[in-house]
Tab-separated table of C-alpha atoms in Angstrom:
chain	number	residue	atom	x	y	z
A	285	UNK	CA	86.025	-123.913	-16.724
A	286	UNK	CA	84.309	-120.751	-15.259
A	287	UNK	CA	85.996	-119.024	-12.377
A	288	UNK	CA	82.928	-119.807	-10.071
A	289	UNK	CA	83.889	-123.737	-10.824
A	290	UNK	CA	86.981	-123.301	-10.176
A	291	UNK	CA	86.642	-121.552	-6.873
A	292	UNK	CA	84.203	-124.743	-6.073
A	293	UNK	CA	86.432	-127.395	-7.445
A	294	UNK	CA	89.556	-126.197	-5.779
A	295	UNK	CA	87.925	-124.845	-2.269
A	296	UNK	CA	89.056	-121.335	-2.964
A	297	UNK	CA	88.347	-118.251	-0.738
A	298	UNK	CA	86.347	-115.828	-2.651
A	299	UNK	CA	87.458	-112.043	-1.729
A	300	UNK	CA	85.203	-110.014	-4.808
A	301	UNK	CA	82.677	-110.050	-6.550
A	302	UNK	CA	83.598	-110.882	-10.168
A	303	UNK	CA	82.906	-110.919	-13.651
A	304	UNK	CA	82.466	-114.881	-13.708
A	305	UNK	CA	83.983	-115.551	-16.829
A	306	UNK	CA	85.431	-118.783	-18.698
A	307	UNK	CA	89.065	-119.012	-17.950
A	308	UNK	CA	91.834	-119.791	-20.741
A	309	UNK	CA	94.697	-121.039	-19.573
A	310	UNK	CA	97.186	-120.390	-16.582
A	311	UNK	CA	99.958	-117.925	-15.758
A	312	UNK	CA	102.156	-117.778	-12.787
A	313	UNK	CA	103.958	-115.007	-11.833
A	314	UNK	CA	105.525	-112.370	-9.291
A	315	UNK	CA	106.312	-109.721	-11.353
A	316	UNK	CA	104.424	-107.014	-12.763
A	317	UNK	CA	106.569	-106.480	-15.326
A	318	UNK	CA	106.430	-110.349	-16.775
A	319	UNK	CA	102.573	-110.139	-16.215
A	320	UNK	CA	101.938	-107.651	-19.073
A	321	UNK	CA	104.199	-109.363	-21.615
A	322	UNK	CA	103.247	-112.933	-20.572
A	323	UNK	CA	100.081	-113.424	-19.497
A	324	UNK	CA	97.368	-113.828	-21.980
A	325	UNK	CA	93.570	-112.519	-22.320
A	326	UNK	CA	91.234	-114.591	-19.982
A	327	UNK	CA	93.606	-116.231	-18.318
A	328	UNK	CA	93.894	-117.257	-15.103
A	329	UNK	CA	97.026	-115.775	-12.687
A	330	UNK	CA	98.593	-117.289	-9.534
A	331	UNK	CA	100.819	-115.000	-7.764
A	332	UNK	CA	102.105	-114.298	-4.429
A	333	UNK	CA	102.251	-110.729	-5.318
A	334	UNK	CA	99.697	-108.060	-3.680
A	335	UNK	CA	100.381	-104.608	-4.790
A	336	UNK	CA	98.045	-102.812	-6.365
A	337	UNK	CA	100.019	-102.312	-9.458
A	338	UNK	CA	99.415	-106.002	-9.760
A	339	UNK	CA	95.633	-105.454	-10.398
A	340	UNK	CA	96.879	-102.572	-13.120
A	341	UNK	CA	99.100	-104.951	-14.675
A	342	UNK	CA	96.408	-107.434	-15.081
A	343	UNK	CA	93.363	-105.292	-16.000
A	344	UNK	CA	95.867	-103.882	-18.757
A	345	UNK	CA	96.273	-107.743	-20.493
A	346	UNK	CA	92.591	-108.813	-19.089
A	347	UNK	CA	93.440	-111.654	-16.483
A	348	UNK	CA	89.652	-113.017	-15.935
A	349	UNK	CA	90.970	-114.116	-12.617
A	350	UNK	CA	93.755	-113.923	-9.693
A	351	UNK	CA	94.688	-116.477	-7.167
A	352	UNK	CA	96.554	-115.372	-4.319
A	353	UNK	CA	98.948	-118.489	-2.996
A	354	UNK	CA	99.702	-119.315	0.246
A	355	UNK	CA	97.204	-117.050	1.926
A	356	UNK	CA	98.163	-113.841	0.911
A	357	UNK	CA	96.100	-111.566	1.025
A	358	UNK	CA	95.736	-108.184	-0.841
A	359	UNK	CA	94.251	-104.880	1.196
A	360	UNK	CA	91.270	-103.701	0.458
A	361	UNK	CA	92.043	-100.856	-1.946
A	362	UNK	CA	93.074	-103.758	-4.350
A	363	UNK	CA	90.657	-105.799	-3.834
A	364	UNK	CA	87.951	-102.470	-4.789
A	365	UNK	CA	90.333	-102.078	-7.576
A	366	UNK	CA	90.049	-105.653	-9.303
A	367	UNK	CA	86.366	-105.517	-8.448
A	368	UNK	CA	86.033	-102.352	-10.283
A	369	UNK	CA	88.075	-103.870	-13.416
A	370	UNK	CA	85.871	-107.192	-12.829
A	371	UNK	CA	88.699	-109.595	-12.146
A	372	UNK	CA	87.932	-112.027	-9.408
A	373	UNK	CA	89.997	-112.828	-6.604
A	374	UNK	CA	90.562	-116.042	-4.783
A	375	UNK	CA	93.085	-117.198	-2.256
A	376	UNK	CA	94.129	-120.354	-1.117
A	377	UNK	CA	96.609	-121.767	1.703
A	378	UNK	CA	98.526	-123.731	-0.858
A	379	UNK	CA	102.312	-123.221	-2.254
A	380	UNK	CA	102.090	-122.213	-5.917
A	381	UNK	CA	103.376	-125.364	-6.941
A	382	UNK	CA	101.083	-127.561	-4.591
A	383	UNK	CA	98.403	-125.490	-6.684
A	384	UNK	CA	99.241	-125.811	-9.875
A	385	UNK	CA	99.245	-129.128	-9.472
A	386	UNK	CA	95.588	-128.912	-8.298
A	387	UNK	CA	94.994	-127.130	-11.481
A	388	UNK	CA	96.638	-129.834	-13.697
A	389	UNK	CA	94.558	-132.744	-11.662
A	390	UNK	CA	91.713	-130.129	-12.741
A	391	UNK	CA	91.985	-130.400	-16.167
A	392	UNK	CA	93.379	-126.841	-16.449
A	393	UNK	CA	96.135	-126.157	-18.850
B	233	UNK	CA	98.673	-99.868	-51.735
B	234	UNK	CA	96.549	-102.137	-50.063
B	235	UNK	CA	96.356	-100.797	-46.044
B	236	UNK	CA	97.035	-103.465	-43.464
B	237	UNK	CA	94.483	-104.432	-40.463
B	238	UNK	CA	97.816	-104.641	-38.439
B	239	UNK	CA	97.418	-107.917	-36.206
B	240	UNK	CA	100.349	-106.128	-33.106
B	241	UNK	CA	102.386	-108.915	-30.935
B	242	UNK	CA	105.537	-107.939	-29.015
B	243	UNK	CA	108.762	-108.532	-29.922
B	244	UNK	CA	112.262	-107.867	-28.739
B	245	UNK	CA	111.069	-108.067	-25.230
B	246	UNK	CA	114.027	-107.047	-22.559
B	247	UNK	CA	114.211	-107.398	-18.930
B	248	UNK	CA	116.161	-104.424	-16.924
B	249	UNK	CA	115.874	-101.950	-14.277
B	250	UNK	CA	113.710	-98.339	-14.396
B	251	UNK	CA	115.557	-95.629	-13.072
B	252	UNK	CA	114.647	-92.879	-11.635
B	253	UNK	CA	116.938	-89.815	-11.076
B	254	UNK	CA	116.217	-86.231	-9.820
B	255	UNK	CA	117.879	-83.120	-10.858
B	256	UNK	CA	118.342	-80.873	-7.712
B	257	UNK	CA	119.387	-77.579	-9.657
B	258	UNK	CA	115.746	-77.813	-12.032
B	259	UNK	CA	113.908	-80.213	-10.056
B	260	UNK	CA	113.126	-82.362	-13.311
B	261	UNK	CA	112.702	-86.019	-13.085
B	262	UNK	CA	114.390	-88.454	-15.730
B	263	UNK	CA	114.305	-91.887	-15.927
B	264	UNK	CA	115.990	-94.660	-18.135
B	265	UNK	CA	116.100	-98.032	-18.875
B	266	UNK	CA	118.988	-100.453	-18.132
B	267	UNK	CA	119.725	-103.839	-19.017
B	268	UNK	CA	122.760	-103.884	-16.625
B	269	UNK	CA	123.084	-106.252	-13.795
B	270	UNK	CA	122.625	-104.409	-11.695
B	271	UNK	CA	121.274	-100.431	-11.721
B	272	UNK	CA	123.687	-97.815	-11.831
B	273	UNK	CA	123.352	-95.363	-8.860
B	274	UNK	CA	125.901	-92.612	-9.481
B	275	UNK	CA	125.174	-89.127	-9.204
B	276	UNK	CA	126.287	-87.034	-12.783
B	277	UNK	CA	126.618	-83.689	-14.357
B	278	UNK	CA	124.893	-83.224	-17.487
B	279	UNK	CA	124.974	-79.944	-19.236
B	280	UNK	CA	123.151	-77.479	-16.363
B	281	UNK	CA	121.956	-80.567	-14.613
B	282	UNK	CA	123.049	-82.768	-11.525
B	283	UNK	CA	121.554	-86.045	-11.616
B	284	UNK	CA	121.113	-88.206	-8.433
B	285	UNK	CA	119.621	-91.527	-8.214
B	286	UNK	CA	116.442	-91.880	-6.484
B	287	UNK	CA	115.682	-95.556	-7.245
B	288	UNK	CA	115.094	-98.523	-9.532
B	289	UNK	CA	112.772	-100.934	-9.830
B	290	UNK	CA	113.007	-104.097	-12.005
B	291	UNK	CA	110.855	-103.386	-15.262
B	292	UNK	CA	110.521	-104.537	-19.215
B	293	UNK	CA	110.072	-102.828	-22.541
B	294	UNK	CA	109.477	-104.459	-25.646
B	295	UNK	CA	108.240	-103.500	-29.021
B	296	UNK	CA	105.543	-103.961	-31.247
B	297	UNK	CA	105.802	-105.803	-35.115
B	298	UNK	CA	102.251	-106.684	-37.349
B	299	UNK	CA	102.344	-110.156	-37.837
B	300	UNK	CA	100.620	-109.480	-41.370
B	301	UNK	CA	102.682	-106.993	-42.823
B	302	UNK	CA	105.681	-106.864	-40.604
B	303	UNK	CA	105.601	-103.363	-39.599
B	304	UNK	CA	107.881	-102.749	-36.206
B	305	UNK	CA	107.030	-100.035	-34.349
B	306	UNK	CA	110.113	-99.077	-31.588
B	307	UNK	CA	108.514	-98.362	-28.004
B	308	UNK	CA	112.292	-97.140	-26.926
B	309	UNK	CA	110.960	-93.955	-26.207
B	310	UNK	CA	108.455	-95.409	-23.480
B	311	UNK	CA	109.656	-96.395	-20.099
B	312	UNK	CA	106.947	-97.481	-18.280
B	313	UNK	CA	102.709	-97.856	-18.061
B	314	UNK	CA	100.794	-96.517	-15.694
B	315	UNK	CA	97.314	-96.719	-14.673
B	316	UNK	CA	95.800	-93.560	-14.187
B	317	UNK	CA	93.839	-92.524	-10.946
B	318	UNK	CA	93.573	-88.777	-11.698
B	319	UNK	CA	91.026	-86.551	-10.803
B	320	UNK	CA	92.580	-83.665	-11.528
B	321	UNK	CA	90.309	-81.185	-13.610
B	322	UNK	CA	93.140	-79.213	-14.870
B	323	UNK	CA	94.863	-82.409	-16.215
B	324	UNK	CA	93.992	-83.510	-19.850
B	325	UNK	CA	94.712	-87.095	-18.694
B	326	UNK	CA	91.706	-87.149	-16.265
B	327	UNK	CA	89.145	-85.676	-18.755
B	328	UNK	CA	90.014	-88.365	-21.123
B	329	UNK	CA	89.529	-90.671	-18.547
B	330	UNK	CA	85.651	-89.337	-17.608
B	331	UNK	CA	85.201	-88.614	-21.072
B	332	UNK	CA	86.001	-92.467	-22.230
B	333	UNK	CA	83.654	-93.859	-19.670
B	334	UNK	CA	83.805	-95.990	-16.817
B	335	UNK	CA	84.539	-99.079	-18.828
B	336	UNK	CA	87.701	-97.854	-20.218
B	337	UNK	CA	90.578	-97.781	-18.249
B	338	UNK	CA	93.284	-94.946	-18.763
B	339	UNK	CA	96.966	-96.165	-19.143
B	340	UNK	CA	99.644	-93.595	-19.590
B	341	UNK	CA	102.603	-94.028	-22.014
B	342	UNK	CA	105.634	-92.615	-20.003
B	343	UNK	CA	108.729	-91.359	-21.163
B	344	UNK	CA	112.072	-90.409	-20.011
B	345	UNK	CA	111.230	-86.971	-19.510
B	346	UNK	CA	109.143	-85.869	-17.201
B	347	UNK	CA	109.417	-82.481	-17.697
B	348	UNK	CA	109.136	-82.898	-21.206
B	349	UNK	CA	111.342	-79.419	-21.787
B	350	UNK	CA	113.267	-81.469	-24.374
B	351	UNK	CA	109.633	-81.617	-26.117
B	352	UNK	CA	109.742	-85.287	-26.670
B	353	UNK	CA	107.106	-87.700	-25.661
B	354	UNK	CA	106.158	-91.426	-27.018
B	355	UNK	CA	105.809	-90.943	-29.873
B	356	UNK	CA	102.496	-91.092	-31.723
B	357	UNK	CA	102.895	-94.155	-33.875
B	358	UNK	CA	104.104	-95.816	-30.517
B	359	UNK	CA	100.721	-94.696	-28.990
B	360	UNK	CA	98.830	-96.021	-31.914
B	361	UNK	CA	99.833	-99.505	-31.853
B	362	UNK	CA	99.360	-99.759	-28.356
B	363	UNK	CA	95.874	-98.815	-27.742
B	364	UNK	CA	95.394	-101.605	-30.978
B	365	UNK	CA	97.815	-103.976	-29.420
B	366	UNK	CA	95.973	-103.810	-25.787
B	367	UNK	CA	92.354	-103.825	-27.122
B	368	UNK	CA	93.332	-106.370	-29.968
B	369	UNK	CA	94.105	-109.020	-26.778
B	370	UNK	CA	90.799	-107.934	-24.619
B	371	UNK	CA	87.984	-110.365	-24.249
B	372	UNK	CA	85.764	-108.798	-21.618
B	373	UNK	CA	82.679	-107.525	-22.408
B	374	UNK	CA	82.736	-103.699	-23.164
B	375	UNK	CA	86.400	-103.221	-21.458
B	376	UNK	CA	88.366	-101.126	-23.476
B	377	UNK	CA	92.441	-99.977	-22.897
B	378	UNK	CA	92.891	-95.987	-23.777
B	379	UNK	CA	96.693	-95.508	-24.201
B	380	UNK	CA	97.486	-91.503	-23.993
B	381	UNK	CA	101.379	-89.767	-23.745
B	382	UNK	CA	102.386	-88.925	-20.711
B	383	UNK	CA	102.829	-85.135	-22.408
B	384	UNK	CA	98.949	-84.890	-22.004
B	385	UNK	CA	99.738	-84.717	-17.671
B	386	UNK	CA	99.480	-81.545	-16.207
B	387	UNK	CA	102.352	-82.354	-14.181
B	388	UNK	CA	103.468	-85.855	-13.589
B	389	UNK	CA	104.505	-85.016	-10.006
B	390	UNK	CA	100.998	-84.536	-9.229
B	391	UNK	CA	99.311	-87.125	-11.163
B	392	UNK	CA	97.588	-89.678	-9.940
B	393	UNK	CA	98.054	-93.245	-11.106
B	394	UNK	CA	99.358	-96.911	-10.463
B	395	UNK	CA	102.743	-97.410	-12.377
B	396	UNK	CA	103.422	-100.595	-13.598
B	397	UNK	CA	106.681	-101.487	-12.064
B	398	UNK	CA	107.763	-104.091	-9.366
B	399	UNK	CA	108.764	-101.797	-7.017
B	400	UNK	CA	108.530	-103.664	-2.975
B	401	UNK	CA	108.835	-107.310	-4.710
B	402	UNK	CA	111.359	-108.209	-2.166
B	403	UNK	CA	109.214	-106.685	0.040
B	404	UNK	CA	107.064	-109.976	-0.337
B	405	UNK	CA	109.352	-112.224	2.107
C-alpha cells in the first residue's frame, strides 16, 4: 500500500508534500534512539513524538512515512524538514493502539 | 584472499543514557555512555580537569558485524549521530555537505571528545561501515547517508546540526 492509500483508507490529515512511496511494514515508537536501530527502510512510523530530531532519526533509516497519533502535531520547521528528506506526514486523532488496529483491519503488517 | 561485499547489521545493541559534562577550568566538553539506571551526575577531578554534569538524555549504541564474513566492527568510540545543519564555510563538515549534493544528507559520527585534544575520533573503520551500513538499508530514489567524524567540525560548539538523542521525551505529556 502507497502512503497516498493509506492516507485515503485511514482518513489521515496530510501535513507535506511527500515522496508517495510503497510502504513496508510498521514501526511504533517514541524514541529516537529505538527509531534508528528498529525501524526498517520504507517503513511506515507511528509516534507521538515531534522533535525535529525525530525527522533526523528517520531520514537516517529511510521511514517512507510518519503518522503523528492523537493529533499531535509537529511545528513547521519539522514539517520543512521531512518534506525536504521526502518523508510524508500524516496525523490522526486516534490513540496509537486504536490505530494500529486500523492498520491491521488494513491489511498492513 | 577473496575480499568480502560486507552485508553490515547491528549487533550488541545497548540502551543507556548520553552524558554530557563540561570542564570549567578548559571549557572542553566530554560525554559518555552509561548503561546505569539511572545517569550519574557528580561533579569530578580528572587530571587538570573539573567535570560537572550538564545533562543526559536517554540514547543507544550498538555495533556493526558482516553477516557474510563475520567481521565486527566496535562503534564504542561513537556516542551519538547527528544530522548536520551547518553552513559554516570554515567548517569541513559543511563543504562536504554542499559538495555531496542536496540528496545526501550529512550525519556526523560523534565522539567523547569534543575537543578532540586527546586526538581521538571514531575511528575510520567505524566510519566505513557506517556510511555502508546506512546506504546498504536505503530504498529511496537517489537518497544517500554521508557518515563523516566529528574531528572534521571546526568547532562542535558552533556547529550546526540535529543530534539524535531523546532529549524533551518527557516533555511529550
Amino acid at each position: 500500500m502507497r502512503s497516498s492509500e493509506l492516507a485515503r483508507k485511514a482518513d489521515l490529515k496530510t501535513l507535506n508534500e511527500y515522496q508517495d512511496r510503497e510502504l513496508d511494514g510498521v514501526y511504533i515508537s517514541d524514541m529516537v534512539s529505538d527509531i534508528i536501530t528498529g525501524a526498517k527502510a520504507g517503513c511506515l512510523l507511528v509516534t507521538l513524538q515531534t522533535h525535529k530530531s525525530l525527522i533526523a532519526a528517520a531520514n537516517l533509516v529511510d521511514v517512507a512515512a510518519i503518522v503523528f497519533a492523537r493529533g499531535k502535531l509537529p511545528a513547521d520547521d519539522v514539517v520543512a524538514l521531512a518534506s525536504k528528506a521526502g518523508i510524508a506526514l500524516f496525523a490522526t486523532e486516534a490513540d496509537t493502539w486504536s490505530f494500529a488496529s486500523k492498520l491491521a483491519e488494513l491489511g498492513m503488517r | 584472499m577473496v575480499s568480502c561485499s560486507h552485508q553490515w547489521e547491528m549487533v550488541n545493541i545497548r540502551n543507556g543514557f548520553l552524558v554530557v559534562e563540561g570542564c570549567a577550568e578548559c571549557g572542553g566538553r566530554s560525554s559518555f555512555f552509561s548503561t546505569e539506571a539511572q545517569p550519574p551526575v557528580d561533579d569530578y577531578h580528572d587530571g587538570p580537569h573539573y567535570w560537572t554534569y550538564l545533562g543526559s538524555s536517554q540514547a543507544v549504541k550498538f555495533d556493526l558485524a558482516c553477516r557474510a564474513c563475520g567481521t565486527a566492527v566496535s562503534l564504542d568510540d561513537m556516542v551519538g549521530l547527528m544530522l548536520s545543519t551547518c553552513v559554516d564555510p570554515e567548517c569541513e563538515i559543511a563543504r562536504i555537505a554542499m559538495e555531496s549534493g542536496h540528496s545526501s544528507w550529512v550525519y556526523v559520527a560523534l565522539c567523547a571528545d569534543s575537543t578532540h585534544r586527546s586526538g581521538k575520533c571514531v575511528s575510520e573503520a567505524g566510519i566505513s561501515a557506517l556510511n555502508e551500513y546506512f546506504n546498504q538499508q536505503m530504498r529511496a530514489p537517489g537518497k544517500r547517508i554521508v557518515v563523516v567524524p566529528c574531528r572534521l567540525a571546526q568547532s562542535l560548539d558552533t556547529c550546526r546540526g540535529i543530534v539524535i538523542a531523546d532529549t524533551g521525551l518527557t516533555d511529550l505529556y
